[in-house]
Coordinates of C-alpha atoms in Angstrom, one line a residue:
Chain Q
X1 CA 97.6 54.3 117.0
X2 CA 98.6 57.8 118.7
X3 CA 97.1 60.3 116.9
X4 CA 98.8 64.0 116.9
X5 CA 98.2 67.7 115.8
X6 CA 100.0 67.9 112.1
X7 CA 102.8 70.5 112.0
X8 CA 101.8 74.0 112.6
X9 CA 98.1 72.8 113.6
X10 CA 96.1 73.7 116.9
X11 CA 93.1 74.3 119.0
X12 CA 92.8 77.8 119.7
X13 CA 90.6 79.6 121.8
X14 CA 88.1 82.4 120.4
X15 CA 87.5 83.9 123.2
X16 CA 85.4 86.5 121.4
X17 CA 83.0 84.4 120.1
X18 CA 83.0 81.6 123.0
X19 CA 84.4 79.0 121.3
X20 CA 87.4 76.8 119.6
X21 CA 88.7 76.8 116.5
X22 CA 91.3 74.6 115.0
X23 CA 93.8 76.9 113.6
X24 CA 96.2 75.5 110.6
X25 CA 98.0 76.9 107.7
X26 CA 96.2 79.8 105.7
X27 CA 93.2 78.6 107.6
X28 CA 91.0 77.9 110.4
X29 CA 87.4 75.5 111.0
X30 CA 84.6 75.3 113.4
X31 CA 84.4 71.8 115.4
X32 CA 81.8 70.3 116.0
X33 CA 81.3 69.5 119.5
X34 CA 82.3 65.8 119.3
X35 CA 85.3 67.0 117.1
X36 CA 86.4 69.3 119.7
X37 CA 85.5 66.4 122.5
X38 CA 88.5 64.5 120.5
X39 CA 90.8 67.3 119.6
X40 CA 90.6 68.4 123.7
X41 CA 92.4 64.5 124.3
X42 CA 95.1 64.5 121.5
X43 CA 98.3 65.6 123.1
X44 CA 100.8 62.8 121.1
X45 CA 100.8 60.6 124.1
X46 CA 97.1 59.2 124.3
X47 CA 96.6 56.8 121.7
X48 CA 93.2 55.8 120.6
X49 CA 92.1 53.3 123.6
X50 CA 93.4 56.0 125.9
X51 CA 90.8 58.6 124.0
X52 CA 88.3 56.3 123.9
X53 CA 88.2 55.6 127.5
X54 CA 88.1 58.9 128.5
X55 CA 85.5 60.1 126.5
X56 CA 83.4 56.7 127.7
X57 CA 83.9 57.7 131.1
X58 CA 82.9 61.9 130.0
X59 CA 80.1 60.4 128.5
X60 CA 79.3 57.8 130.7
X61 CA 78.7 55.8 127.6
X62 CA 79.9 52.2 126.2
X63 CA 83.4 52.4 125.3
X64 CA 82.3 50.3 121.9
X65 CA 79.8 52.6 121.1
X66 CA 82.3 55.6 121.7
X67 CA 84.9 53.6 120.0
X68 CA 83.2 54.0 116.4
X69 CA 82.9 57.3 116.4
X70 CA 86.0 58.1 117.4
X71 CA 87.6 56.1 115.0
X72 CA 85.3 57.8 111.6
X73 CA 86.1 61.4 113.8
X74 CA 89.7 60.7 113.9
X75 CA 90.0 59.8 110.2
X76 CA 87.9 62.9 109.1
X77 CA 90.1 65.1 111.0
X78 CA 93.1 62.9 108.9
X79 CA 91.6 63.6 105.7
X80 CA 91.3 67.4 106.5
X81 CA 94.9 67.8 107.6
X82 CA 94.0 68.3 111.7
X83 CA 96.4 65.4 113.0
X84 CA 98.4 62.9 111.4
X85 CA 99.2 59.4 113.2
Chain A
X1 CA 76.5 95.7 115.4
X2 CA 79.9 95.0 113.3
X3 CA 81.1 91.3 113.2
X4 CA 84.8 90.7 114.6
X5 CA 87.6 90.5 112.3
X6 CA 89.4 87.2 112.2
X7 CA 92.7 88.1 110.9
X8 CA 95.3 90.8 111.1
X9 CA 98.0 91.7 108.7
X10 CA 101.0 93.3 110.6
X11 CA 102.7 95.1 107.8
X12 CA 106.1 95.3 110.3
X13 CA 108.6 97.5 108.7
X14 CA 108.8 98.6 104.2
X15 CA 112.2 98.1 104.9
X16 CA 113.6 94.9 102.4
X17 CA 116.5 93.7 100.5
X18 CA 114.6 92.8 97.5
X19 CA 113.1 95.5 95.3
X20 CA 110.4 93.3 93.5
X21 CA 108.6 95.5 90.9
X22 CA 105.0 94.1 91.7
X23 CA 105.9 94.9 95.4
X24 CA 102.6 95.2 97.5
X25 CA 103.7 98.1 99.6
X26 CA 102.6 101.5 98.6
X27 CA 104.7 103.2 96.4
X28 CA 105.6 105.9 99.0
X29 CA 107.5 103.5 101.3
X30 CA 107.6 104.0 105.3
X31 CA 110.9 105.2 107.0
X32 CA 112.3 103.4 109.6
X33 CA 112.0 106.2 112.1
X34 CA 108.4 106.3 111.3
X35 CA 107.8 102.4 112.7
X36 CA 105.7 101.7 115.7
X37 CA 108.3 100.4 118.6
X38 CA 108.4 97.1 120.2
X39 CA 105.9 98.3 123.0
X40 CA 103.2 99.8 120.2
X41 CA 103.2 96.8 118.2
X42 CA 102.8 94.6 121.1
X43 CA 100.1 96.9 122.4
X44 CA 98.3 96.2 118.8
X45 CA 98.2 92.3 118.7
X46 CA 96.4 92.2 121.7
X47 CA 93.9 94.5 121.0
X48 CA 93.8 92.5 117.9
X49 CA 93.1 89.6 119.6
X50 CA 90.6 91.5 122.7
X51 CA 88.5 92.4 119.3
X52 CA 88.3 89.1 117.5
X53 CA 91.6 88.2 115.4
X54 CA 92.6 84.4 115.8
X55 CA 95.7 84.9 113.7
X56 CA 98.6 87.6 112.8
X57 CA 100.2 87.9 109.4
X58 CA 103.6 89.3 110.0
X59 CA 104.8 91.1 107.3
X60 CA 106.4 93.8 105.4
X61 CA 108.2 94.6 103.8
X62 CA 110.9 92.0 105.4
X63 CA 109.3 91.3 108.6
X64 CA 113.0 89.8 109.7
X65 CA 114.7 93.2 109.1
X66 CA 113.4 94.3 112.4
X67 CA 115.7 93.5 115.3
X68 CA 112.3 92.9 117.3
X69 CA 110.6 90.3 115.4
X70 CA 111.2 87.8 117.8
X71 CA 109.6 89.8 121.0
X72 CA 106.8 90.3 118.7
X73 CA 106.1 87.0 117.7
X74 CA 106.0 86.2 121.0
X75 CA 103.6 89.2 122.3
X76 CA 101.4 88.0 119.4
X77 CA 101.0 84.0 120.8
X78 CA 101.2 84.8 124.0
X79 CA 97.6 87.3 122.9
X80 CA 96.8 84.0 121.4
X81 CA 97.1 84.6 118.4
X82 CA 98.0 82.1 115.8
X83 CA 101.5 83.1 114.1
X84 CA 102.5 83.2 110.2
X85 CA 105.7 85.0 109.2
X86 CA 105.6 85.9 106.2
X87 CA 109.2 86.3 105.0
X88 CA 111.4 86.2 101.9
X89 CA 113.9 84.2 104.0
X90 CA 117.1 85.9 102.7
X91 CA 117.9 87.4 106.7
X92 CA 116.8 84.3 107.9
X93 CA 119.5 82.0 110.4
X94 CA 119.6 79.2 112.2
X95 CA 119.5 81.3 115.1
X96 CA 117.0 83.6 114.4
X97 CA 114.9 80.7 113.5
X98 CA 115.2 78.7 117.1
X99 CA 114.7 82.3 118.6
X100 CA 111.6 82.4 116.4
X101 CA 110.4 79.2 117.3
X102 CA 110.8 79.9 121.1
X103 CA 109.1 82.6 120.5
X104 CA 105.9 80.2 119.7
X105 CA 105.7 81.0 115.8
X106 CA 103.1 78.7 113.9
X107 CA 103.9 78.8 110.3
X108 CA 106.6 79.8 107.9
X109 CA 104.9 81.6 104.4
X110 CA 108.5 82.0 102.2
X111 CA 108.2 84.0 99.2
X112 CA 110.0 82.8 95.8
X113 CA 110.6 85.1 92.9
X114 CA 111.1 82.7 90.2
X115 CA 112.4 78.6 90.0
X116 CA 115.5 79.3 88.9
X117 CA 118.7 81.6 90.0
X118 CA 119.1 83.8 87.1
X119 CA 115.3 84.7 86.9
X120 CA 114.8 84.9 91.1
X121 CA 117.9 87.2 91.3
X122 CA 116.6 89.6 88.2
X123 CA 113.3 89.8 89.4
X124 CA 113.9 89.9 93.3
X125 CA 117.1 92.6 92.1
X126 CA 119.0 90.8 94.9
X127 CA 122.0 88.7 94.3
X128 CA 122.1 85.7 96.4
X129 CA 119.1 85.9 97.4
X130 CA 117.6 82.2 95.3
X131 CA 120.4 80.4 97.8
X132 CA 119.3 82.4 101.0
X133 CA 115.9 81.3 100.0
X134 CA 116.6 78.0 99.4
X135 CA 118.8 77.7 103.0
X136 CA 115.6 79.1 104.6
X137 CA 113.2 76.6 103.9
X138 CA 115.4 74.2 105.0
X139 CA 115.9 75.8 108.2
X140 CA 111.9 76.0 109.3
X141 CA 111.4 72.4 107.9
X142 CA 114.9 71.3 110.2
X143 CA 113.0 73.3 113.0
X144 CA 109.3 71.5 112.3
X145 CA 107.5 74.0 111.2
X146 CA 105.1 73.9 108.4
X147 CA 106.3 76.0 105.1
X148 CA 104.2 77.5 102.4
X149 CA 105.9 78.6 99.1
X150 CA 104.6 81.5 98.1
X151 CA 105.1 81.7 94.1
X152 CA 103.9 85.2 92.5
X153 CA 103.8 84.6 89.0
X154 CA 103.7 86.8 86.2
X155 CA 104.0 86.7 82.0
X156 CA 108.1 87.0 82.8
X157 CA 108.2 83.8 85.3
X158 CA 105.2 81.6 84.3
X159 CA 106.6 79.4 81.6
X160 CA 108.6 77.7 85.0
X161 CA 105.3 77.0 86.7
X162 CA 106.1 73.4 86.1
X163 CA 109.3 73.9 88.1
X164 CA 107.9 76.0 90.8
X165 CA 106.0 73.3 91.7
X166 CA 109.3 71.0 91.6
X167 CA 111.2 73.2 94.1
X168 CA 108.0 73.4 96.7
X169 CA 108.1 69.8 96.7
X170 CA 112.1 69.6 97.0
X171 CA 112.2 72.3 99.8
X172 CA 109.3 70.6 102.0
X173 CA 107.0 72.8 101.5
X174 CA 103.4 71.3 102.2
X175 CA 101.8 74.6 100.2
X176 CA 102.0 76.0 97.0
X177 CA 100.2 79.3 96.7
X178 CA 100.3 80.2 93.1
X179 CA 99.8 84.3 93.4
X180 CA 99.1 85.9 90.7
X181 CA 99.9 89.8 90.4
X182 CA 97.4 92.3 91.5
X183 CA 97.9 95.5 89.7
X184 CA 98.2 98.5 92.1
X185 CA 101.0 100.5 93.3
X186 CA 104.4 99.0 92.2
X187 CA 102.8 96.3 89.7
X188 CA 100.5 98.9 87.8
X189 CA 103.4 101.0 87.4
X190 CA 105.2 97.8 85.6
X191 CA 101.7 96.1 84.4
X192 CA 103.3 96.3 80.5
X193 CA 106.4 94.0 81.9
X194 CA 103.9 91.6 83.9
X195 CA 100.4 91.2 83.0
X196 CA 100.3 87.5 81.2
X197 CA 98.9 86.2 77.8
X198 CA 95.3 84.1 78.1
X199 CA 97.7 81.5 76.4
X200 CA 99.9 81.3 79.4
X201 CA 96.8 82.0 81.5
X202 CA 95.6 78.6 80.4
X203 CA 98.6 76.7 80.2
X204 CA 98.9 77.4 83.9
X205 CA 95.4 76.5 84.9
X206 CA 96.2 72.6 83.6
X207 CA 99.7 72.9 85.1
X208 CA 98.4 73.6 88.0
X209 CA 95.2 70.8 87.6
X210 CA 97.8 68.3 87.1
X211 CA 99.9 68.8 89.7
X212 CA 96.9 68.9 91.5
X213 CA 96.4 65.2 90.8
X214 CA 99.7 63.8 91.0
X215 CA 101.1 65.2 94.6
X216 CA 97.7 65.0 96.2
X217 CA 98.2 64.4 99.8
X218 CA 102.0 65.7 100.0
X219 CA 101.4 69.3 98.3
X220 CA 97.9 71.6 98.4
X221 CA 98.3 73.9 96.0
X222 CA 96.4 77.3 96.2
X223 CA 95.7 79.2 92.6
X224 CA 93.2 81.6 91.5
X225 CA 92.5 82.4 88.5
X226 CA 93.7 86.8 87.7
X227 CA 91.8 89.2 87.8
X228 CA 92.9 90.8 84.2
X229 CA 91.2 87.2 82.5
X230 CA 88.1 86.7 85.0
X231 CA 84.7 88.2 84.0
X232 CA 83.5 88.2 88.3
X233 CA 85.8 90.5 90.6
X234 CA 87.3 88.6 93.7
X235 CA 85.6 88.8 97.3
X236 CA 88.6 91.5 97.8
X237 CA 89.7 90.7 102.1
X238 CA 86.0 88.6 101.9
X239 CA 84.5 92.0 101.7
X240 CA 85.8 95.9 102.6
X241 CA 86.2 95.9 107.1
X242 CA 84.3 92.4 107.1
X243 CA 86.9 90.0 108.2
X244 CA 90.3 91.5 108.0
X245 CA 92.3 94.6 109.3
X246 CA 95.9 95.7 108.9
X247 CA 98.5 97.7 110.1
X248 CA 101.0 99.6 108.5
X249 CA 104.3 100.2 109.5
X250 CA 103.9 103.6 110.6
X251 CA 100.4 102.3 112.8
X252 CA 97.5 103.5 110.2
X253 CA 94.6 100.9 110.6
X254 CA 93.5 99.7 107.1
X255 CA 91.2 97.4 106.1
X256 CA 93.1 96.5 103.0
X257 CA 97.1 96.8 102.7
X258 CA 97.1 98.3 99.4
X259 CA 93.8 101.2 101.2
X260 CA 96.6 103.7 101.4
X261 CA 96.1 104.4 97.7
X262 CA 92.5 105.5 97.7
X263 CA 93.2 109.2 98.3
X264 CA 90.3 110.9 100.1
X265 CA 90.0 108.6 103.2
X266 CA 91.5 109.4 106.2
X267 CA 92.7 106.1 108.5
X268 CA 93.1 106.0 112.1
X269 CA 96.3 105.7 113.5
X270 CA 97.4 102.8 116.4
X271 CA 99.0 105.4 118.0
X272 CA 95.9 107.4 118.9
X273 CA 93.2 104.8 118.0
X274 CA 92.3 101.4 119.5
X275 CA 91.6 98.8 117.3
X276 CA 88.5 98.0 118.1
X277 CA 87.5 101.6 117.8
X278 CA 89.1 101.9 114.3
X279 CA 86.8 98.8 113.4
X280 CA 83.5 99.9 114.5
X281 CA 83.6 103.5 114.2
X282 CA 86.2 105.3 111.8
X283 CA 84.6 106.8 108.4
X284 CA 87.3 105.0 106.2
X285 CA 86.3 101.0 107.4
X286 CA 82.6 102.2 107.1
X287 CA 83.2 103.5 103.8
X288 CA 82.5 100.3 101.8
X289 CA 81.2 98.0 104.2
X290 CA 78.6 96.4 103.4
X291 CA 76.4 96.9 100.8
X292 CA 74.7 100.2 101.0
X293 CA 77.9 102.0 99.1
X294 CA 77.3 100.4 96.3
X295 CA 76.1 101.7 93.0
X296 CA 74.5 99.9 90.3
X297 CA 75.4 97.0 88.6
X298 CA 76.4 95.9 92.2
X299 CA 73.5 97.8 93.9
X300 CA 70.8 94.9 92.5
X301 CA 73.2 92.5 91.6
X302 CA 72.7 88.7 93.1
X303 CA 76.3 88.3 93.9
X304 CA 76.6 91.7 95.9
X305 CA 77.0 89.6 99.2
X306 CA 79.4 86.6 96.8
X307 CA 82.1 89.2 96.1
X308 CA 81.0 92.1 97.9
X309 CA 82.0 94.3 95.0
X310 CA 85.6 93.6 94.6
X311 CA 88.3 95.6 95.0
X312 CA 88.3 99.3 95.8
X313 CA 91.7 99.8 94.6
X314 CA 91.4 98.0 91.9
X315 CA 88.6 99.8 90.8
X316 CA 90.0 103.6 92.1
X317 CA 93.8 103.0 90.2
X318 CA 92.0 102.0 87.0
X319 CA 88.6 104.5 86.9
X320 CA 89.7 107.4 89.6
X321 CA 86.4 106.0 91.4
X322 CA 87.2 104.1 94.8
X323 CA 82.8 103.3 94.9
X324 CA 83.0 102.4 91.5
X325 CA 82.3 98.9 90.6
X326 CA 85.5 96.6 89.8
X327 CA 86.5 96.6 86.4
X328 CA 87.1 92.9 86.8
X329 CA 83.5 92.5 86.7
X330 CA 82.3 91.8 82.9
X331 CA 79.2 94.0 84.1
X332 CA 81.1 97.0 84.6
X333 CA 81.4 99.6 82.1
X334 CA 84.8 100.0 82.6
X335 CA 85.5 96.3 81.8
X336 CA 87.0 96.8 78.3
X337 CA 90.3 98.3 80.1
X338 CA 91.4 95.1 81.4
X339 CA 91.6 93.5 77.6
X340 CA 93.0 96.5 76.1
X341 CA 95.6 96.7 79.1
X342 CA 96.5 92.6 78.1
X343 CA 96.4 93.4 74.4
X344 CA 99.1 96.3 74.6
X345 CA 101.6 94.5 77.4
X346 CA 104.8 94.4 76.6
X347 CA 108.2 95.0 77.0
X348 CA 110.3 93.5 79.8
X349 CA 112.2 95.9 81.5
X350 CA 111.0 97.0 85.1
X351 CA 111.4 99.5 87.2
X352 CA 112.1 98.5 90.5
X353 CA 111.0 99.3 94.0
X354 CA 112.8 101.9 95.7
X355 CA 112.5 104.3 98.6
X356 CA 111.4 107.4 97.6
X357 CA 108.4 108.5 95.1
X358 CA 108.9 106.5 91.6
X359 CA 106.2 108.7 89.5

């Protein structure tokens, strides 16, 4: 599975406020940290394994352990219209 | 210290072929000569986006009947700004929309007067213009962008709610904003052709509850309920200079679109202002920020920081008092106007928007 950004959806920077938004539609959310961890490695091409090797290696963490989260993060960001697979 | 708005509204040109008679621009309409130039408005998305904005409504009027939309599009994304045109679609061609796309536009918000031709076309006052329309959406959805219908519905157009809904789904659209009209400027002047009955008021609320339900996950539909049939006033821009500032075509810096009607307050100008300076310092965005304005029932009210007192020009075109509280608001004593305006509607003729003073 490779997720991507749905149409008209991206990470914007607030430079402002020192942080990243995702931008859609009519509106706009705060990631989290994690969120923004994932969001940061979905460019179309990576698919989830790709993700979650990086973010192991970030994190210096067990790619299983990693592996879960990303998988519930991806599928939150799904169900709120972020990216689409 | 003032929070950062999030959101500008560039209000490009009044210049537009249809003459809708709830038209949001004021009813003294902008010249053409009086526009900011390429350089100005380029000059004003980046100081939007220096002073907080993540995102630029590009409006009008007809956004497309300037010959620059494209170069601004692309000074506003390349100030990082997140894109919308908001358009009515009818100037709207393939290659305008490739040029548009290459500019780095985000999002396509297309207006639509009615679901069928007849009603569009009488309402809009443009011939042609439900096919244009219709030739637009498929052009944004061919070039990948997302589209929002935007549906402003009224007691002449409401009974094809159902089939608004039909023709957001069959042009792609992944939003529905259901917009009902706000009654200022053009629309108060026809308020007796528009305002809608509580019956149809109702039957829309379940139209739009079922549709809800049954395209969930292909179609978010956006719907609030009117102002003329609500006994709280509406967070007006989230609150007078809290989140939002816009520009008119001729550079005044307002914190509403519609602010040009409240007579006695003065706005800064693009031309000699900075944004940032307009936000924090000028008299008129200070005016009703915030709470302090306020009189009573607001003053002590628990939802002065929910709705932030409504709408100042609501509250101005209906009482003469921009500070007054909303008449919206059940609480105010000026309440009883909104019924009595419902009660006596009728009639369907309209007068339509046009250059020049209608009074």
């Amino acid at each position: 599975m490779t997720p991507r950004f749905a149409p008209g959806v991206r990470l914007q920077e607030d430079r402002a406020r020192n942080r990243w938004m995702v931008m859609a539609p009519e509106r706009m959310f705060l990631p989290d940290e994690t969120a923004l961890a994932v969001l940061r490695l979905v460019d179309g091409a990576r698919d989830e394994a790709a993700i979650v090797a990086a973010l192991a290696e970030q994190y210096a963490a067990p790619a299983e352990v990693i592996a879960a989260d990303v998988r519930a993060l991806l599928e939150d960001l799904r169900a709120r219209g972020a990216v689409t697979w | 210290m003032v929070d950062a708005p999030l959101a500008l509204l560039a209000e490009l040109t009044h210049r537009c072929p249809l003459r809708c008679p709830y038209c949001s621009n004021p009813m003294e309409l902008a010249r053409a000569a009086a526009e900011l130039t390429t350089a100005e408005w380029a000059r004003v998305v980046e100081e939007a986006a220096a002073l907080g904005c993540l995102q630029v409504h590009l409006s009008g009027g007809e956004p497309t009947a300037r010959r620059d939309i494209v170069e601004i599009t692309a000074a506003a994304r390349a100030a990082g700004l997140y894109t919308n045109l908001i358009t009515a679609g009818v100037l709207l061609d393939a290659g305008l929309m490739e040029r548009l796309v290459a500019a780095g536009l985000d999002h396509v918000q297309l207006s639509v007067q009615d679901a069928d031709e007849a009603g569009a076309e009488r309402i809009g006052g443009l011939k042609g213009a439900h096919a244009a329309k219709a030739r637009a959406a498929a052009l944004v959805r061919a070039a990948g962008l997302p589209l929002t219908l935007n549906a402003v519905v009224h007691r002449q157009n409401l009974h094809n709610l159902p089939a608004l809904v039909e023709r957001a789904l069959e042009w792609g659209a992944a939003r529905l904003e259901v917009a009902h009209v706000q009654y200022y400027g053009w629309a108060l002047a026809n308020r007796d052709a528009l305002l809608p009955t509580r019956a149809q008021l109702d039957e829309a609320t379940r139209v739009v509850d079922a549709a809800r339900v049954a395209h969930k996950g292909r179609l978010v539909i956006d719907y609030v309920v009117p102002d003329y049939h609500a006994t709280r006033p509406k967070a007006c821009m989230g609150g007078w200079g809290r989140r939002f500032l816009g520009v008119s075509p001729a550079g005044n810096i307002l914190p509403c679109h519609a602010a040009e009607s409240l007579t006695g307050l003065t706005f800064p100008n693009a031309r000699e202002t900075s944004l940032a300076a307009a936000w924090a310092d000028s008299p008129a965005f200070n005016a009703f920020r915030g709470t302090a304005w306020m009189p009573e029932p607001c003053q002590s009210c628990d939802r002065r920081e929910v709705d932030w007192g409504g709408c100042r020009c609501q509250a101005f075109a209906l009482t003469g008092d921009a500070a007054a509280t909303d008449p919206a608001c059940a609480l105010s004593p000026h309440h009883g106007l909104l019924q009595a305006a419902v009660t006596h509607a009728e009639g369907e003729a309209f007068r339509y928007r046009q250059y020049g003073r209608a009074r």
